[in-house]
Amino acid sequence: MPVYIALLRAVNVGGTGSLPMAGLKAICEDLGFRDVKTYIQSGNVLFRSDEKETAVEEKLDAALGQKMGKRPAVMVRTRKELEAIAAKAPFPDAKPNFLLVYFLPEKAAGDALDKIVAPDGEEAKLAGREIYVHYPNGSGRSKLKLPALKAGTSRNLNTVRKLAEMAADMEDKD
């Protein structure tokens, strides 16, 4: 049974709202997902399901919308996808916590980076359903403007690697 990693947008960071990870776990279990595990308070959940990625994504987003009053947007990836995302990370000299991967609901348009405003030397690279952004001074004070990022949710490279590792551990228990 496949292991999926769901990344919720704007949960516990002031956007859509607060959702305790125990609540997220319960919602996933109520949907019939198995071996549910959460990771840090930023909307990361791993689970098993026989359903297709798009069906899992839609079910979870709809259930969260009912609970929270608004759909947060859920991006689902597999272990292999996360491993590839981490392995293909550009900007090899970037500190992993200064390199954010923005997960998008669908493949970004080829011109997605055309409107970038990067006053602090931020760099971005488009890669299918992800956009990598290197924040040389950290993302907290950055004045980066890139409209294509609004639809997605970001995780730093350390978190991406940890989620891939957790998914691998779950798969190894098969």
GROMACS .gro file of N, CA and C in nm:
model
  522
    1MET      N    1   0.085  -0.117   0.000
    1MET     CA    2   0.000   0.000   0.000
    1MET      C    3   0.089   0.124   0.000
    2PRO      N    4   0.065   0.217  -0.091
    2PRO     CA    5   0.151   0.336  -0.100
    2PRO      C    6   0.150   0.422   0.025
    3VAL      N    7   0.263   0.486   0.049
    3VAL     CA    8   0.275   0.585   0.155
    3VAL      C    9   0.271   0.722   0.089
    4TYR      N   10   0.186   0.808   0.140
    4TYR     CA   11   0.175   0.945   0.089
    4TYR      C   12   0.218   1.043   0.196
    5ILE      N   13   0.268   1.157   0.149
    5ILE     CA   14   0.301   1.268   0.236
    5ILE      C   15   0.211   1.383   0.192
    6ALA      N   16   0.129   1.432   0.284
    6ALA     CA   17   0.041   1.545   0.254
    6ALA      C   18   0.098   1.669   0.322
    7LEU      N   19   0.105   1.776   0.247
    7LEU     CA   20   0.157   1.903   0.294
    7LEU      C   21   0.043   2.004   0.288
    8LEU      N   22   0.003   2.054   0.403
    8LEU     CA   23  -0.108   2.147   0.409
    8LEU      C   24  -0.058   2.289   0.397
    9ARG      N   25  -0.135   2.369   0.326
    9ARG     CA   26  -0.099   2.509   0.305
    9ARG      C   27  -0.159   2.595   0.416
   10ALA      N   28  -0.079   2.684   0.471
   10ALA     CA   29  -0.123   2.789   0.564
   10ALA      C   30  -0.191   2.735   0.689
   11VAL      N   31  -0.145   2.621   0.737
   11VAL     CA   32  -0.199   2.567   0.862
   11VAL      C   33  -0.097   2.594   0.973
   12ASN      N   34  -0.144   2.652   1.081
   12ASN     CA   35  -0.062   2.685   1.198
   12ASN      C   36   0.042   2.794   1.170
   13VAL      N   37   0.023   2.867   1.062
   13VAL     CA   38   0.115   2.976   1.035
   13VAL      C   39   0.041   3.107   1.008
   14GLY      N   40  -0.082   3.113   1.054
   14GLY     CA   41  -0.156   3.238   1.047
   14GLY      C   42  -0.244   3.254   0.924
   15GLY      N   43  -0.243   3.161   0.833
   15GLY     CA   44  -0.324   3.174   0.712
   15GLY      C   45  -0.463   3.120   0.735
   16THR      N   46  -0.485   2.997   0.697
   16THR     CA   47  -0.616   2.935   0.707
   16THR      C   48  -0.656   2.914   0.851
   17GLY      N   49  -0.564   2.883   0.936
   17GLY     CA   50  -0.599   2.867   1.077
   17GLY      C   51  -0.516   2.762   1.146
   18SER      N   52  -0.551   2.744   1.271
   18SER     CA   53  -0.477   2.652   1.354
   18SER      C   54  -0.545   2.516   1.356
   19LEU      N   55  -0.468   2.413   1.346
   19LEU     CA   56  -0.518   2.277   1.352
   19LEU      C   57  -0.416   2.195   1.429
   20PRO      N   58  -0.451   2.150   1.549
   20PRO     CA   59  -0.356   2.065   1.621
   20PRO      C   60  -0.325   1.940   1.539
   21MET      N   61  -0.202   1.895   1.549
   21MET     CA   62  -0.163   1.779   1.469
   21MET      C   63  -0.242   1.654   1.511
   22ALA      N   64  -0.285   1.646   1.636
   22ALA     CA   65  -0.369   1.534   1.678
   22ALA      C   66  -0.503   1.537   1.603
   23GLY      N   67  -0.554   1.658   1.579
   23GLY     CA   68  -0.677   1.674   1.501
   23GLY      C   69  -0.658   1.633   1.357
   24LEU      N   70  -0.544   1.668   1.300
   24LEU     CA   71  -0.512   1.629   1.162
   24LEU      C   72  -0.503   1.477   1.152
   25LYS      N   73  -0.437   1.417   1.249
   25LYS     CA   74  -0.424   1.270   1.251
   25LYS      C   75  -0.562   1.205   1.258
   26ALA      N   76  -0.648   1.256   1.344
   26ALA     CA   77  -0.783   1.200   1.359
   26ALA      C   78  -0.863   1.212   1.229
   27ILE      N   79  -0.852   1.325   1.162
   27ILE     CA   80  -0.922   1.343   1.034
   27ILE      C   81  -0.874   1.240   0.933
   28CYS      N   82  -0.744   1.221   0.925
   28CYS     CA   83  -0.688   1.123   0.831
   28CYS      C   84  -0.736   0.982   0.864
   29GLU      N   85  -0.738   0.949   0.991
   29GLU     CA   86  -0.785   0.816   1.031
   29GLU      C   87  -0.934   0.799   0.999
   30ASP      N   88  -1.013   0.904   1.019
   30ASP     CA   89  -1.156   0.900   0.987
   30ASP      C   90  -1.179   0.880   0.837
   31LEU      N   91  -1.084   0.925   0.756
   31LEU     CA   92  -1.094   0.906   0.610
   31LEU      C   93  -1.051   0.766   0.567
   32GLY      N   94  -1.004   0.687   0.662
   32GLY     CA   95  -0.962   0.551   0.630
   32GLY      C   96  -0.815   0.537   0.597
   33PHE      N   97  -0.738   0.644   0.612
   33PHE     CA   98  -0.594   0.635   0.590
   33PHE      C   99  -0.534   0.558   0.707
   34ARG      N  100  -0.427   0.485   0.679
   34ARG     CA  101  -0.367   0.399   0.783
   34ARG      C  102  -0.225   0.444   0.817
   35ASP      N  103  -0.181   0.399   0.934
   35ASP     CA  104  -0.045   0.429   0.983
   35ASP      C  105  -0.015   0.579   0.977
   36VAL      N  106  -0.108   0.659   1.023
   36VAL     CA  107  -0.098   0.805   1.014
   36VAL      C  108   0.006   0.858   1.112
   37LYS      N  109   0.096   0.943   1.061
   37LYS     CA  110   0.197   1.008   1.144
   37LYS      C  111   0.204   1.155   1.103
   38THR      N  112   0.219   1.243   1.201
   38THR     CA  113   0.238   1.385   1.170
   38THR      C  114   0.383   1.422   1.202
   39TYR      N  115   0.426   1.533   1.144
   39TYR     CA  116   0.562   1.581   1.169
   39TYR      C  117   0.560   1.732   1.185
   40ILE      N  118   0.606   1.780   1.291
   40ILE     CA  119   0.610   1.920   1.335
   40ILE      C  120   0.476   1.991   1.310
   41GLN      N  121   0.460   2.104   1.374
   41GLN     CA  122   0.333   2.176   1.375
   41GLN      C  123   0.314   2.263   1.250
   42SER      N  124   0.344   2.213   1.134
   42SER     CA  125   0.325   2.296   1.016
   42SER      C  126   0.247   2.225   0.907
   43GLY      N  127   0.168   2.126   0.945
   43GLY     CA  128   0.080   2.064   0.848
   43GLY      C  129   0.145   1.960   0.760
   44ASN      N  130   0.219   1.869   0.820
   44ASN     CA  131   0.280   1.758   0.747
   44ASN      C  132   0.223   1.629   0.802
   45VAL      N  133   0.171   1.544   0.715
   45VAL     CA  134   0.115   1.418   0.761
   45VAL      C  135   0.149   1.308   0.662
   46LEU      N  136   0.189   1.194   0.715
   46LEU     CA  137   0.221   1.076   0.634
   46LEU      C  138   0.118   0.968   0.665
   47PHE      N  139   0.082   0.890   0.563
   47PHE     CA  140  -0.017   0.784   0.584
   47PHE      C  141  -0.013   0.688   0.466
   48ARG      N  142  -0.083   0.578   0.482
   48ARG     CA  143  -0.099   0.478   0.376
   48ARG      C  144  -0.242   0.484   0.324
   49SER      N  145  -0.255   0.463   0.193
   49SER     CA  146  -0.388   0.456   0.132
   49SER      C  147  -0.375   0.380   0.001
   50ASP      N  148  -0.480   0.303  -0.030
   50ASP     CA  149  -0.485   0.233  -0.159
   50ASP      C  150  -0.535   0.325  -0.270
   51GLU      N  151  -0.581   0.442  -0.235
   51GLU     CA  152  -0.638   0.533  -0.334
   51GLU      C  153  -0.528   0.606  -0.410
   52LYS      N  154  -0.565   0.662  -0.523
   52LYS     CA  155  -0.472   0.740  -0.607
   52LYS      C  156  -0.440   0.873  -0.538
   53GLU      N  157  -0.325   0.928  -0.574
   53GLU     CA  158  -0.278   1.053  -0.514
   53GLU      C  159  -0.382   1.164  -0.524
   54THR      N  160  -0.442   1.182  -0.641
   54THR     CA  161  -0.540   1.291  -0.658
   54THR      C  162  -0.664   1.270  -0.573
   55ALA      N  163  -0.708   1.145  -0.558
   55ALA     CA  164  -0.825   1.116  -0.476
   55ALA      C  165  -0.796   1.143  -0.328
   56VAL      N  166  -0.679   1.104  -0.283
   56VAL     CA  167  -0.638   1.127  -0.144
   56VAL      C  168  -0.632   1.277  -0.117
   57GLU      N  169  -0.573   1.350  -0.209
   57GLU     CA  170  -0.558   1.495  -0.197
   57GLU      C  171  -0.695   1.562  -0.184
   58GLU      N  172  -0.788   1.525  -0.271
   58GLU     CA  173  -0.922   1.583  -0.272
   58GLU      C  174  -0.999   1.549  -0.144
   59LYS      N  175  -0.994   1.423  -0.104
   59LYS     CA  176  -1.064   1.380   0.018
   59LYS      C  177  -1.015   1.456   0.141
   60LEU      N  178  -0.884   1.466   0.155
   60LEU     CA  179  -0.827   1.532   0.272
   60LEU      C  180  -0.857   1.681   0.269
   61ASP      N  181  -0.844   1.744   0.155
   61ASP     CA  182  -0.872   1.887   0.144
   61ASP      C  183  -1.019   1.916   0.177
   62ALA      N  184  -1.110   1.833   0.126
   62ALA     CA  185  -1.254   1.851   0.154
   62ALA      C  186  -1.283   1.832   0.303
   63ALA      N  187  -1.226   1.731   0.364
   63ALA     CA  188  -1.249   1.706   0.507
   63ALA      C  189  -1.194   1.820   0.592
   64LEU      N  190  -1.078   1.870   0.555
   64LEU     CA  191  -1.020   1.983   0.628
   64LEU      C  192  -1.104   2.109   0.609
   65GLY      N  193  -1.158   2.126   0.489
   65GLY     CA  194  -1.246   2.240   0.463
   65GLY      C  195  -1.368   2.238   0.551
   66GLN      N  196  -1.426   2.119   0.570
   66GLN     CA  197  -1.543   2.106   0.659
   66GLN      C  198  -1.504   2.140   0.803
   67LYS      N  199  -1.391   2.092   0.847
   67LYS     CA  200  -1.347   2.113   0.985
   67LYS      C  201  -1.309   2.259   1.011
   68MET      N  202  -1.241   2.321   0.915
   68MET     CA  203  -1.184   2.453   0.936
   68MET      C  204  -1.267   2.567   0.876
   69GLY      N  205  -1.368   2.533   0.798
   69GLY     CA  206  -1.451   2.636   0.736
   69GLY      C  207  -1.398   2.686   0.603
   70LYS      N  208  -1.280   2.642   0.567
   70LYS     CA  209  -1.218   2.681   0.440
   70LYS      C  210  -1.113   2.577   0.405
   71ARG      N  211  -1.112   2.538   0.279
   71ARG     CA  212  -1.011   2.441   0.237
   71ARG      C  213  -0.873   2.505   0.242
   72PRO      N  214  -0.778   2.439   0.306
   72PRO     CA  215  -0.644   2.499   0.317
   72PRO      C  216  -0.560   2.482   0.190
   73ALA      N  217  -0.589   2.383   0.112
   73ALA     CA  218  -0.511   2.336  -0.004
   73ALA      C  219  -0.411   2.233   0.048
   74VAL      N  220  -0.415   2.119  -0.015
   74VAL     CA  221  -0.332   2.006   0.025
   74VAL      C  222  -0.251   1.961  -0.096
   75MET      N  223  -0.122   1.949  -0.078
   75MET     CA  224  -0.034   1.897  -0.183
   75MET      C  225   0.016   1.761  -0.136
   76VAL      N  226  -0.006   1.659  -0.218
   76VAL     CA  227   0.034   1.523  -0.182
   76VAL      C  228   0.149   1.480  -0.273
   77ARG      N  229   0.248   1.417  -0.211
   77ARG     CA  230   0.361   1.363  -0.284
   77ARG      C  231   0.394   1.224  -0.228
   78THR      N  232   0.469   1.148  -0.305
   78THR     CA  233   0.515   1.017  -0.262
   78THR      C  234   0.657   1.028  -0.208
   79ARG      N  235   0.702   0.923  -0.146
   79ARG     CA  236   0.840   0.918  -0.095
   79ARG      C  237   0.939   0.940  -0.210
   80LYS      N  238   0.918   0.869  -0.320
   80LYS     CA  239   1.012   0.881  -0.433
   80LYS      C  240   1.015   1.024  -0.487
   81GLU      N  241   0.900   1.088  -0.491
   81GLU     CA  242   0.897   1.228  -0.536
   81GLU      C  243   0.975   1.317  -0.441
   82LEU      N  244   0.956   1.300  -0.310
   82LEU     CA  245   1.031   1.382  -0.215
   82LEU      C  246   1.181   1.355  -0.222
   83GLU      N  247   1.217   1.230  -0.238
   83GLU     CA  248   1.361   1.198  -0.251
   83GLU      C  249   1.419   1.264  -0.375
   84ALA      N  250   1.346   1.261  -0.485
   84ALA     CA  251   1.394   1.325  -0.609
   84ALA      C  252   1.402   1.477  -0.592
   85ILE      N  253   1.304   1.535  -0.526
   85ILE     CA  254   1.304   1.679  -0.502
   85ILE      C  255   1.427   1.719  -0.420
   86ALA      N  256   1.456   1.644  -0.316
   86ALA     CA  257   1.574   1.673  -0.233
   86ALA      C  258   1.703   1.653  -0.312
   87ALA      N  259   1.708   1.546  -0.390
   87ALA     CA  260   1.830   1.515  -0.466
   87ALA      C  261   1.858   1.618  -0.576
   88LYS      N  262   1.753   1.674  -0.634
   88LYS     CA  263   1.768   1.769  -0.745
   88LYS      C  264   1.776   1.914  -0.699
   89ALA      N  265   1.782   1.935  -0.569
   89ALA     CA  266   1.782   2.072  -0.517
   89ALA      C  267   1.897   2.152  -0.577
   90PRO      N  268   1.864   2.265  -0.637
   90PRO     CA  269   1.970   2.352  -0.690
   90PRO      C  270   2.035   2.430  -0.575
   91PHE      N  271   2.122   2.517  -0.608
   91PHE     CA  272   2.188   2.603  -0.510
   91PHE      C  273   2.266   2.520  -0.408
   92PRO      N  274   2.366   2.444  -0.452
   92PRO     CA  275   2.438   2.352  -0.365
   92PRO      C  276   2.509   2.418  -0.247
   93ASP      N  277   2.535   2.546  -0.255
   93ASP     CA  278   2.603   2.614  -0.144
   93ASP      C  279   2.505   2.671  -0.041
   94ALA      N  280   2.376   2.658  -0.066
   94ALA     CA  281   2.274   2.712   0.025
   94ALA      C  282   2.263   2.626   0.150
   95LYS      N  283   2.247   2.690   0.264
   95LYS     CA  284   2.217   2.617   0.386
   95LYS      C  285   2.079   2.553   0.366
   96PRO      N  286   2.060   2.427   0.407
   96PRO     CA  287   1.932   2.359   0.384
   96PRO      C  288   1.811   2.431   0.443
   97ASN      N  289   1.830   2.502   0.555
   97ASN     CA  290   1.718   2.574   0.613
   97ASN      C  291   1.692   2.709   0.544
   98PHE      N  292   1.777   2.748   0.452
   98PHE     CA  293   1.759   2.870   0.374
   98PHE      C  294   1.713   2.839   0.232
   99LEU      N  295   1.695   2.712   0.203
   99LEU     CA  296   1.647   2.668   0.072
   99LEU      C  297   1.507   2.610   0.091
  100LEU      N  298   1.408   2.681   0.042
  100LEU     CA  299   1.270   2.638   0.057
  100LEU      C  300   1.220   2.577  -0.073
  101VAL      N  301   1.144   2.470  -0.058
  101VAL     CA  302   1.078   2.408  -0.171
  101VAL      C  303   0.931   2.445  -0.159
  102TYR      N  304   0.879   2.512  -0.261
  102TYR     CA  305   0.737   2.545  -0.266
  102TYR      C  306   0.667   2.435  -0.346
  103PHE      N  307   0.575   2.367  -0.281
  103PHE     CA  308   0.498   2.260  -0.344
  103PHE      C  309   0.371   2.323  -0.399
  104LEU      N  310   0.348   2.301  -0.527
  104LEU     CA  311   0.232   2.359  -0.594
  104LEU      C  312   0.128   2.252  -0.625
  105PRO      N  313   0.002   2.292  -0.639
  105PRO     CA  314  -0.102   2.193  -0.670
  105PRO      C  315  -0.091   2.135  -0.810
  106GLU      N  316  -0.028   2.206  -0.898
  106GLU     CA  317  -0.009   2.157  -1.036
  106GLU      C  318   0.119   2.216  -1.093
  107LYS      N  319   0.158   2.165  -1.206
  107LYS     CA  320   0.281   2.213  -1.270
  107LYS      C  321   0.270   2.363  -1.296
  108ALA      N  322   0.374   2.435  -1.261
  108ALA     CA  323   0.377   2.580  -1.281
  108ALA      C  324   0.395   2.613  -1.429
  109ALA      N  325   0.342   2.725  -1.467
  109ALA     CA  326   0.359   2.773  -1.606
  109ALA      C  327   0.507   2.800  -1.631
  110GLY      N  328   0.548   2.785  -1.753
  110GLY     CA  329   0.688   2.806  -1.789
  110GLY      C  330   0.739   2.945  -1.758
  111ASP      N  331   0.648   3.043  -1.753
  111ASP     CA  332   0.688   3.181  -1.724
  111ASP      C  333   0.665   3.219  -1.577
  112ALA      N  334   0.649   3.120  -1.490
  112ALA     CA  335   0.616   3.144  -1.349
  112ALA      C  336   0.718   3.231  -1.276
  113LEU      N  337   0.841   3.231  -1.321
  113LEU     CA  338   0.945   3.308  -1.252
  113LEU      C  339   0.967   3.446  -1.314
  114ASP      N  340   0.894   3.476  -1.420
  114ASP     CA  341   0.916   3.602  -1.492
  114ASP      C  342   0.890   3.727  -1.407
  115LYS      N  343   0.801   3.719  -1.310
  115LYS     CA  344   0.763   3.837  -1.232
  115LYS      C  345   0.833   3.844  -1.096
  116ILE      N  346   0.944   3.774  -1.083
  116ILE     CA  347   1.015   3.772  -0.955
  116ILE      C  348   1.074   3.909  -0.922
  117VAL      N  349   1.059   3.949  -0.797
  117VAL     CA  350   1.125   4.067  -0.743
  117VAL      C  351   1.204   4.015  -0.623
  118ALA      N  352   1.337   4.019  -0.635
  118ALA     CA  353   1.424   3.957  -0.534
  118ALA      C  354   1.526   4.059  -0.484
  119PRO      N  355   1.483   4.150  -0.396
  119PRO     CA  356   1.573   4.258  -0.352
  119PRO      C  357   1.690   4.214  -0.264
  120ASP      N  358   1.681   4.095  -0.205
  120ASP     CA  359   1.789   4.050  -0.117
  120ASP      C  360   1.873   3.939  -0.180
  121GLY      N  361   1.868   3.929  -0.312
  121GLY     CA  362   1.950   3.830  -0.380
  121GLY      C  363   1.890   3.690  -0.382
  122GLU      N  364   1.761   3.678  -0.354
  122GLU     CA  365   1.696   3.548  -0.359
  122GLU      C  366   1.703   3.494  -0.502
  123GLU      N  367   1.712   3.363  -0.511
  123GLU     CA  368   1.714   3.296  -0.641
  123GLU      C  369   1.605   3.191  -0.642
  124ALA      N  370   1.544   3.170  -0.759
  124ALA     CA  371   1.439   3.071  -0.770
  124ALA      C  372   1.462   2.984  -0.893
  125LYS      N  373   1.420   2.859  -0.882
  125LYS     CA  374   1.431   2.766  -0.995
  125LYS      C  375   1.302   2.685  -1.001
  126LEU      N  376   1.248   2.677  -1.119
  126LEU     CA  377   1.124   2.605  -1.144
  126LEU      C  378   1.156   2.459  -1.175
  127ALA      N  379   1.076   2.368  -1.117
  127ALA     CA  380   1.097   2.224  -1.142
  127ALA      C  381   0.962   2.153  -1.135
  128GLY      N  382   0.884   2.159  -1.241
  128GLY     CA  383   0.756   2.089  -1.245
  128GLY      C  384   0.655   2.146  -1.148
  129ARG      N  385   0.614   2.065  -1.049
  129ARG     CA  386   0.516   2.109  -0.949
  129ARG      C  387   0.583   2.173  -0.828
  130GLU      N  388   0.711   2.203  -0.839
  130GLU     CA  389   0.784   2.267  -0.729
  130GLU      C  390   0.862   2.388  -0.780
  131ILE      N  391   0.881   2.482  -0.690
  131ILE     CA  392   0.971   2.595  -0.714
  131ILE      C  393   1.066   2.599  -0.595
  132TYR      N  394   1.195   2.596  -0.625
  132TYR     CA  395   1.298   2.607  -0.522
  132TYR      C  396   1.333   2.755  -0.506
  133VAL      N  397   1.343   2.801  -0.384
  133VAL     CA  398   1.383   2.939  -0.359
  133VAL      C  399   1.493   2.940  -0.255
  134HIS      N  400   1.605   3.001  -0.292
  134HIS     CA  401   1.716   3.019  -0.197
  134HIS      C  402   1.706   3.161  -0.140
  135TYR      N  403   1.696   3.167  -0.009
  135TYR     CA  404   1.692   3.294   0.064
  135TYR      C  405   1.827   3.311   0.132
  136PRO      N  406   1.922   3.385   0.072
  136PRO     CA  407   2.056   3.395   0.130
  136PRO      C  408   2.058   3.456   0.270
  137ASN      N  409   1.957   3.538   0.303
  137ASN     CA  410   1.949   3.599   0.436
  137ASN      C  411   1.835   3.541   0.520
  138GLY      N  412   1.783   3.427   0.479
  138GLY     CA  413   1.669   3.367   0.547
  138GLY      C  414   1.538   3.420   0.490
  139SER      N  415   1.432   3.345   0.508
  139SER     CA  416   1.303   3.384   0.451
  139SER      C  417   1.223   3.478   0.540
  140GLY      N  418   1.256   3.485   0.668
  140GLY     CA  419   1.178   3.562   0.764
  140GLY      C  420   1.164   3.709   0.732
  141ARG      N  421   1.270   3.772   0.687
  141ARG     CA  422   1.267   3.916   0.658
  141ARG      C  423   1.269   3.945   0.508
  142SER      N  424   1.264   3.842   0.429
  142SER     CA  425   1.275   3.859   0.285
  142SER      C  426   1.160   3.942   0.229
  143LYS      N  427   1.192   4.021   0.131
  143LYS     CA  428   1.092   4.102   0.060
  143LYS      C  429   1.064   4.042  -0.079
  144LEU      N  430   1.099   3.915  -0.096
  144LEU     CA  431   1.077   3.847  -0.223
  144LEU      C  432   0.930   3.857  -0.264
  145LYS      N  433   0.909   3.885  -0.391
  145LYS     CA  434   0.774   3.883  -0.448
  145LYS      C  435   0.778   3.790  -0.568
  146LEU      N  436   0.694   3.688  -0.561
  146LEU     CA  437   0.682   3.593  -0.671
  146LEU      C  438   0.540   3.536  -0.669
  147PRO      N  439   0.452   3.591  -0.751
  147PRO     CA  440   0.310   3.552  -0.748
  147PRO      C  441   0.286   3.402  -0.759
  148ALA      N  442   0.370   3.330  -0.829
  148ALA     CA  443   0.350   3.186  -0.850
  148ALA      C  444   0.354   3.107  -0.720
  149LEU      N  445   0.413   3.164  -0.615
  149LEU     CA  446   0.426   3.093  -0.488
  149LEU      C  447   0.297   3.092  -0.406
  150LYS      N  448   0.205   3.183  -0.435
  150LYS     CA  449   0.084   3.198  -0.353
  150LYS      C  450  -0.001   3.071  -0.346
  151ALA      N  451  -0.005   2.993  -0.450
  151ALA     CA  452  -0.089   2.873  -0.453
  151ALA      C  453  -0.027   2.756  -0.377
  152GLY      N  454   0.099   2.767  -0.343
  152GLY     CA  455   0.169   2.654  -0.284
  152GLY      C  456   0.195   2.666  -0.136
  153THR      N  457   0.269   2.569  -0.088
  153THR     CA  458   0.314   2.567   0.051
  153THR      C  459   0.461   2.530   0.051
  154SER      N  460   0.536   2.586   0.143
  154SER     CA  461   0.681   2.563   0.141
  154SER      C  462   0.727   2.482   0.261
  155ARG      N  463   0.836   2.411   0.237
  155ARG     CA  464   0.909   2.339   0.342
  155ARG      C  465   1.056   2.358   0.312
  156ASN      N  466   1.137   2.373   0.417
  156ASN     CA  467   1.280   2.385   0.391
  156ASN      C  468   1.337   2.248   0.355
  157LEU      N  469   1.456   2.249   0.301
  157LEU     CA  470   1.516   2.125   0.252
  157LEU      C  471   1.536   2.023   0.364
  158ASN      N  472   1.566   2.068   0.486
  158ASN     CA  473   1.578   1.974   0.598
  158ASN      C  474   1.446   1.899   0.620
  159THR      N  475   1.336   1.970   0.616
  159THR     CA  476   1.205   1.909   0.637
  159THR      C  477   1.171   1.813   0.524
  160VAL      N  478   1.200   1.851   0.400
  160VAL     CA  479   1.175   1.762   0.286
  160VAL      C  480   1.251   1.631   0.304
  161ARG      N  481   1.377   1.642   0.342
  161ARG     CA  482   1.458   1.522   0.364
  161ARG      C  483   1.403   1.436   0.478
  162LYS      N  484   1.361   1.499   0.587
  162LYS     CA  485   1.308   1.425   0.701
  162LYS      C  486   1.178   1.354   0.664
  163LEU      N  487   1.090   1.419   0.590
  163LEU     CA  488   0.965   1.357   0.548
  163LEU      C  489   0.992   1.238   0.456
  164ALA      N  490   1.089   1.251   0.366
  164ALA     CA  491   1.125   1.140   0.278
  164ALA      C  492   1.180   1.023   0.360
  165GLU      N  493   1.260   1.054   0.461
  165GLU     CA  494   1.316   0.951   0.549
  165GLU      C  495   1.205   0.881   0.628
  166MET      N  496   1.112   0.956   0.680
  166MET     CA  497   1.001   0.897   0.755
  166MET      C  498   0.917   0.807   0.664
  167ALA      N  499   0.893   0.850   0.541
  167ALA     CA  500   0.817   0.770   0.446
  167ALA      C  501   0.893   0.642   0.412
  168ALA      N  502   1.024   0.653   0.397
  168ALA     CA  503   1.106   0.534   0.369
  168ALA      C  504   1.097   0.434   0.485
  169ASP      N  505   1.103   0.485   0.607
  169ASP     CA  506   1.090   0.396   0.725
  169ASP      C  507   0.955   0.326   0.725
  170MET      N  508   0.850   0.396   0.689
  170MET     CA  509   0.717   0.334   0.683
  170MET      C  510   0.712   0.227   0.575
  171GLU      N  511   0.770   0.255   0.459
  171GLU     CA  512   0.769   0.158   0.349
  171GLU      C  513   0.855   0.036   0.382
  172ASP      N  514   0.964   0.058   0.455
  172ASP     CA  515   1.051  -0.052   0.491
  172ASP      C  516   0.984  -0.151   0.586
  173LYS      N  517   0.878  -0.109   0.651
  173LYS     CA  518   0.806  -0.196   0.744
  173LYS      C  519   0.704  -0.285   0.672
  174ASP      N  520   0.696  -0.273   0.540
  174ASP     CA  521   0.604  -0.358   0.462
  174ASP      C  522   0.650  -0.503   0.464
   0.00000   0.00000   0.00000
